[in-house]
Tab-separated table of C-alpha atoms in Angstrom:
chain	number	residue	atom	x	y	z
A	148	ALA	CA	55.315	76.282	180.069
A	149	GLN	CA	59.064	75.870	180.264
A	150	SER	CA	61.432	78.750	179.557
A	151	VAL	CA	65.079	79.757	179.644
A	152	ALA	CA	66.513	83.163	180.459
A	153	GLN	CA	69.976	84.299	179.505
A	154	PRO	CA	70.082	87.742	181.113
A	155	GLU	CA	73.183	89.014	179.332
A	156	ASP	CA	73.164	89.684	175.612
A	157	GLN	CA	76.951	89.955	175.665
A	158	VAL	CA	79.769	89.036	178.023
A	159	ASN	CA	83.217	90.550	177.643
A	160	VAL	CA	86.278	88.985	179.234
A	161	ALA	CA	90.021	89.245	178.778
A	162	GLU	CA	91.956	86.212	177.649
A	163	GLY	CA	93.194	84.198	180.593
A	164	ASN	CA	90.479	85.419	182.934
A	165	PRO	CA	87.641	83.219	184.165
A	166	LEU	CA	84.317	83.494	182.368
A	167	THR	CA	80.722	82.933	183.379
A	168	VAL	CA	77.689	82.885	181.086
A	169	LYS	CA	74.452	82.922	183.055
A	170	CYS	CA	71.340	80.805	182.533
A	171	THR	CA	68.195	80.401	184.581
A	172	TYR	CA	65.313	78.146	183.702
A	173	SER	CA	61.693	77.481	184.531
A	174	VAL	CA	60.030	74.070	184.334
A	175	SER	CA	57.197	72.504	186.259
A	176	GLY	CA	59.206	69.386	187.112
A	177	ASN	CA	62.849	68.356	187.027
A	178	PRO	CA	65.006	69.542	184.116
A	179	TYR	CA	67.490	68.222	181.635
A	180	LEU	CA	69.815	71.145	180.876
A	181	PHE	CA	72.116	71.703	177.916
A	182	TRP	CA	74.685	74.203	176.697
A	183	TYR	CA	75.454	74.682	173.007
A	184	VAL	CA	77.885	76.989	171.213
A	185	GLN	CA	77.362	78.515	167.777
A	186	TYR	CA	80.146	79.920	165.608
A	187	PRO	CA	79.307	82.210	162.652
A	188	ASN	CA	77.519	80.415	159.828
A	189	ARG	CA	77.688	77.143	161.715
A	190	GLY	CA	75.130	75.004	163.444
A	191	LEU	CA	74.980	74.492	167.171
A	192	GLN	CA	77.725	72.421	168.760
A	193	PHE	CA	76.999	70.514	171.957
A	194	LEU	CA	79.133	71.497	174.963
A	195	LEU	CA	77.678	69.710	177.980
A	196	LYS	CA	74.505	68.585	179.699
A	197	TYR	CA	73.074	67.948	183.140
A	198	ILE	CA	70.962	64.831	183.440
A	199	THR	CA	71.286	63.707	187.040
A	200	GLY	CA	73.899	63.199	189.723
A	201	ASP	CA	76.807	65.539	190.354
A	202	ASN	CA	75.742	69.164	190.105
A	203	LEU	CA	79.048	70.135	188.475
A	204	VAL	CA	79.159	68.991	184.880
A	205	LYS	CA	82.319	69.036	182.800
A	206	GLY	CA	82.165	69.319	179.046
A	207	SER	CA	84.105	70.036	175.897
A	208	TYR	CA	86.941	72.571	175.518
A	209	GLY	CA	87.409	73.020	179.278
A	210	PHE	CA	83.884	74.302	179.914
A	211	GLU	CA	81.849	73.310	182.944
A	212	ALA	CA	78.468	74.205	184.351
A	213	GLU	CA	76.904	74.007	187.778
A	214	PHE	CA	73.313	72.964	188.303
A	215	ASN	CA	71.695	74.821	191.194
A	216	LYS	CA	68.180	73.576	191.802
A	217	SER	CA	67.265	76.124	194.475
A	218	GLN	CA	68.247	79.010	192.227
A	219	THR	CA	67.032	77.257	189.051
A	220	SER	CA	70.313	78.139	187.408
A	221	PHE	CA	72.814	76.391	185.153
A	222	HIS	CA	75.655	78.874	184.614
A	223	LEU	CA	78.429	78.043	182.155
A	224	LYS	CA	81.988	78.586	183.366
A	225	LYS	CA	85.570	78.269	182.261
A	226	PRO	CA	88.602	78.970	184.468
A	227	SER	CA	90.697	80.612	181.743
A	228	ALA	CA	89.145	82.106	178.606
A	229	LEU	CA	90.669	81.837	175.154
A	230	VAL	CA	90.157	84.231	172.241
A	231	SER	CA	88.862	81.236	170.290
A	232	ASP	CA	86.027	80.861	172.827
A	233	SER	CA	84.412	83.961	171.311
A	234	ALA	CA	81.052	82.753	170.001
A	235	LEU	CA	77.318	82.674	170.709
A	236	TYR	CA	76.266	80.442	173.591
A	237	PHE	CA	72.813	78.941	174.095
A	238	CYS	CA	71.309	77.335	177.174
A	239	ALA	CA	68.404	74.905	176.687
A	240	VAL	CA	66.007	72.984	178.934
A	241	ARG	CA	63.742	69.991	178.612
A	242	GLU	CA	61.539	68.434	181.292
A	243	VAL	CA	62.475	65.016	182.615
A	244	THR	CA	58.923	63.656	182.618
A	245	GLY	CA	55.942	64.249	180.453
A	246	TYR	CA	56.262	65.445	176.902
A	247	SER	CA	58.157	68.618	176.118
A	248	THR	CA	60.436	69.881	173.427
A	249	LEU	CA	63.862	71.447	173.880
A	250	THR	CA	63.488	75.154	174.696
A	251	PHE	CA	66.399	77.511	174.066
A	252	GLY	CA	67.359	80.853	175.525
A	253	LYS	CA	68.030	83.846	173.287
A	254	GLY	CA	71.764	83.339	173.461
A	255	THR	CA	74.726	85.224	174.934
A	256	MET	CA	77.560	86.511	172.808
A	257	LEU	CA	80.902	85.896	174.484
A	258	LEU	CA	83.755	88.157	173.376
A	259	VAL	CA	87.227	87.319	174.625
A	260	SER	CA	89.799	90.040	174.024
A	261	PRO	CA	93.518	89.331	173.626
B	121	GLY	CA	81.894	59.934	161.852
B	122	ALA	CA	79.521	61.919	159.707
B	123	GLY	CA	77.374	64.476	161.419
B	124	VAL	CA	74.036	65.942	160.449
B	125	SER	CA	74.102	67.463	156.987
B	126	GLN	CA	71.707	69.939	155.440
B	127	SER	CA	71.220	71.207	151.917
B	128	PRO	CA	71.193	73.699	150.452
B	129	ARG	CA	73.267	75.821	152.818
B	130	TYR	CA	71.805	79.005	151.354
B	131	LYS	CA	68.577	79.589	149.497
B	132	VAL	CA	67.205	82.780	148.011
B	133	ALA	CA	63.572	82.631	147.009
B	134	LYS	CA	61.172	85.126	145.551
B	135	ARG	CA	58.060	85.702	147.595
B	136	GLY	CA	55.458	83.148	146.621
B	137	GLN	CA	57.901	80.454	145.565
B	138	ASP	CA	57.954	77.008	147.143
B	139	VAL	CA	61.187	75.769	148.750
B	140	ALA	CA	62.383	72.382	149.985
B	141	LEU	CA	65.086	71.983	152.595
B	142	ARG	CA	66.802	68.649	153.141
B	143	CYS	CA	68.244	67.066	156.269
B	144	ASP	CA	70.408	63.946	156.503
B	145	PRO	CA	70.572	62.860	160.148
B	146	ILE	CA	73.302	60.903	161.839
B	147	SER	CA	73.012	57.248	160.850
B	148	GLY	CA	70.963	55.293	163.350
B	149	HIS	CA	69.397	58.301	165.016
B	150	VAL	CA	65.718	57.642	165.474
B	151	SER	CA	64.652	61.152	166.436
B	152	LEU	CA	64.785	64.125	164.088
B	153	PHE	CA	63.898	67.733	164.851
B	154	TRP	CA	63.470	70.902	162.823
B	155	TYR	CA	64.037	74.354	164.314
B	156	GLN	CA	63.729	77.889	163.002
B	157	GLN	CA	66.293	80.454	164.131
B	158	ALA	CA	65.516	84.085	163.465
B	159	LEU	CA	68.307	86.646	163.502
B	160	GLY	CA	69.474	87.311	167.047
B	161	GLN	CA	67.269	84.640	168.565
B	162	GLY	CA	67.607	81.123	169.840
B	163	PRO	CA	66.297	78.183	167.831
B	164	GLU	CA	62.561	77.613	168.054
B	165	PHE	CA	61.031	74.174	167.701
B	166	LEU	CA	59.064	73.418	164.566
B	167	THR	CA	58.458	69.678	164.393
B	168	TYR	CA	59.654	66.261	165.608
B	169	PHE	CA	59.849	62.817	164.026
B	170	GLN	CA	60.446	59.456	165.592
B	171	ASN	CA	61.432	57.240	162.697
B	172	GLU	CA	58.909	58.092	159.962
B	173	ALA	CA	56.187	59.202	162.351
B	174	GLN	CA	55.686	62.922	162.848
B	175	LEU	CA	54.839	63.000	166.539
B	176	ASP	CA	54.723	66.752	167.060
B	177	LYS	CA	54.152	69.522	164.566
B	178	SER	CA	52.915	72.094	167.031
B	179	GLY	CA	55.692	74.555	166.204
B	180	LEU	CA	54.978	74.844	162.490
B	181	PRO	CA	53.920	78.497	162.068
B	182	SER	CA	51.320	77.971	159.365
B	183	ASP	CA	49.835	75.403	157.038
B	184	ARG	CA	52.342	76.557	154.434
B	185	PHE	CA	54.967	74.573	156.332
B	186	PHE	CA	55.110	70.835	155.816
B	187	ALA	CA	57.693	68.246	156.857
B	188	GLU	CA	58.146	64.614	156.004
B	189	ARG	CA	60.489	61.717	156.712
B	190	PRO	CA	59.024	58.912	154.634
B	191	GLU	CA	61.644	56.225	155.247
B	192	GLY	CA	62.685	57.231	158.708
B	193	SER	CA	65.999	58.716	157.626
B	194	VAL	CA	66.239	61.779	155.374
B	195	SER	CA	63.746	64.535	156.099
B	196	THR	CA	62.473	67.408	154.005
B	197	LEU	CA	60.972	70.652	155.248
B	198	LYS	CA	58.825	72.279	152.606
B	199	ILE	CA	57.586	75.841	152.686
B	200	GLN	CA	54.883	76.758	150.204
B	201	ARG	CA	54.217	80.260	148.930
B	202	THR	CA	57.139	81.724	150.873
B	203	GLN	CA	56.712	85.049	152.643
B	204	GLN	CA	59.350	87.504	153.791
B	205	GLU	CA	58.747	86.556	157.415
B	206	ASP	CA	59.909	83.029	156.566
B	207	SER	CA	63.466	84.354	156.180
B	208	ALA	CA	65.513	82.599	158.853
B	209	VAL	CA	68.011	79.822	159.412
B	210	TYR	CA	66.398	76.394	159.479
B	211	LEU	CA	68.240	73.917	161.658
B	212	CYS	CA	67.870	70.170	161.711
B	213	ALA	CA	68.946	68.015	164.652
B	214	SER	CA	68.960	64.294	165.328
B	215	SER	CA	69.339	62.145	168.406
B	216	ARG	CA	68.930	58.659	169.758
B	217	THR	CA	65.671	57.925	171.545
B	218	GLY	CA	65.384	59.082	175.120
B	219	ARG	CA	64.560	62.433	176.617
B	220	GLU	CA	68.051	62.819	178.045
B	221	GLU	CA	69.733	62.247	174.718
B	222	THR	CA	71.749	65.036	173.139
B	223	GLN	CA	70.456	66.580	169.940
B	224	TYR	CA	73.182	67.046	167.337
B	225	PHE	CA	72.651	69.888	164.906
B	226	GLY	CA	73.414	70.353	161.260
B	227	PRO	CA	74.927	73.566	159.846
B	228	GLY	CA	71.526	74.932	158.896
B	229	THR	CA	69.960	76.347	155.748
B	230	ARG	CA	69.816	80.123	155.551
B	231	LEU	CA	66.646	81.106	153.702
B	232	LEU	CA	66.187	84.602	152.366
B	233	VAL	CA	62.829	85.475	150.856
B	234	LEU	CA	62.836	88.595	148.694
């Protein structure tokens, strides 16, 4: 069975500093990987995805993520955090072949202080 | 363009009542998904439609949950004889066909069963 682990319930960072939100995954084959962000009382907004090709994926709002197959990780990064980046972030995985649904992690709350 | 819309945004039901939650997907999106998000958790898959065909309902927690998409567009998630444990946010997502395609989420319906 596929799974996603987001080891940190909360990440705190000062505005202007780089941020990293961690994600590791487990699938039996190759993965499609996604990051979503959720603001209060809102649905999930798509940030970026890894399908194939370059391991460094760039997405919306200056976010990027690096796919590391050997470490089965897909950490979300941003060089300079903004207060407005404060939100709940979800990593999700789906297998490339065979049938599987999209499996989400529990989420990581990012708090950016002024 | 218009995104995924859901109605109602909030629903309070007395235990034992039936509820119906509506999802309007992005126009032209063949795939439609329902998820349940409990407080402090990531979304969990409930069911999946391709056009009007319900291809996977393995995530529906009990036979009190029923979903339909009769014309391959709008979908309704119905919960019969609601229980307190049904209280959650119900998210709908749609996508084009293809396993690599991004799922776009609606704002969700927050259901509270008293």
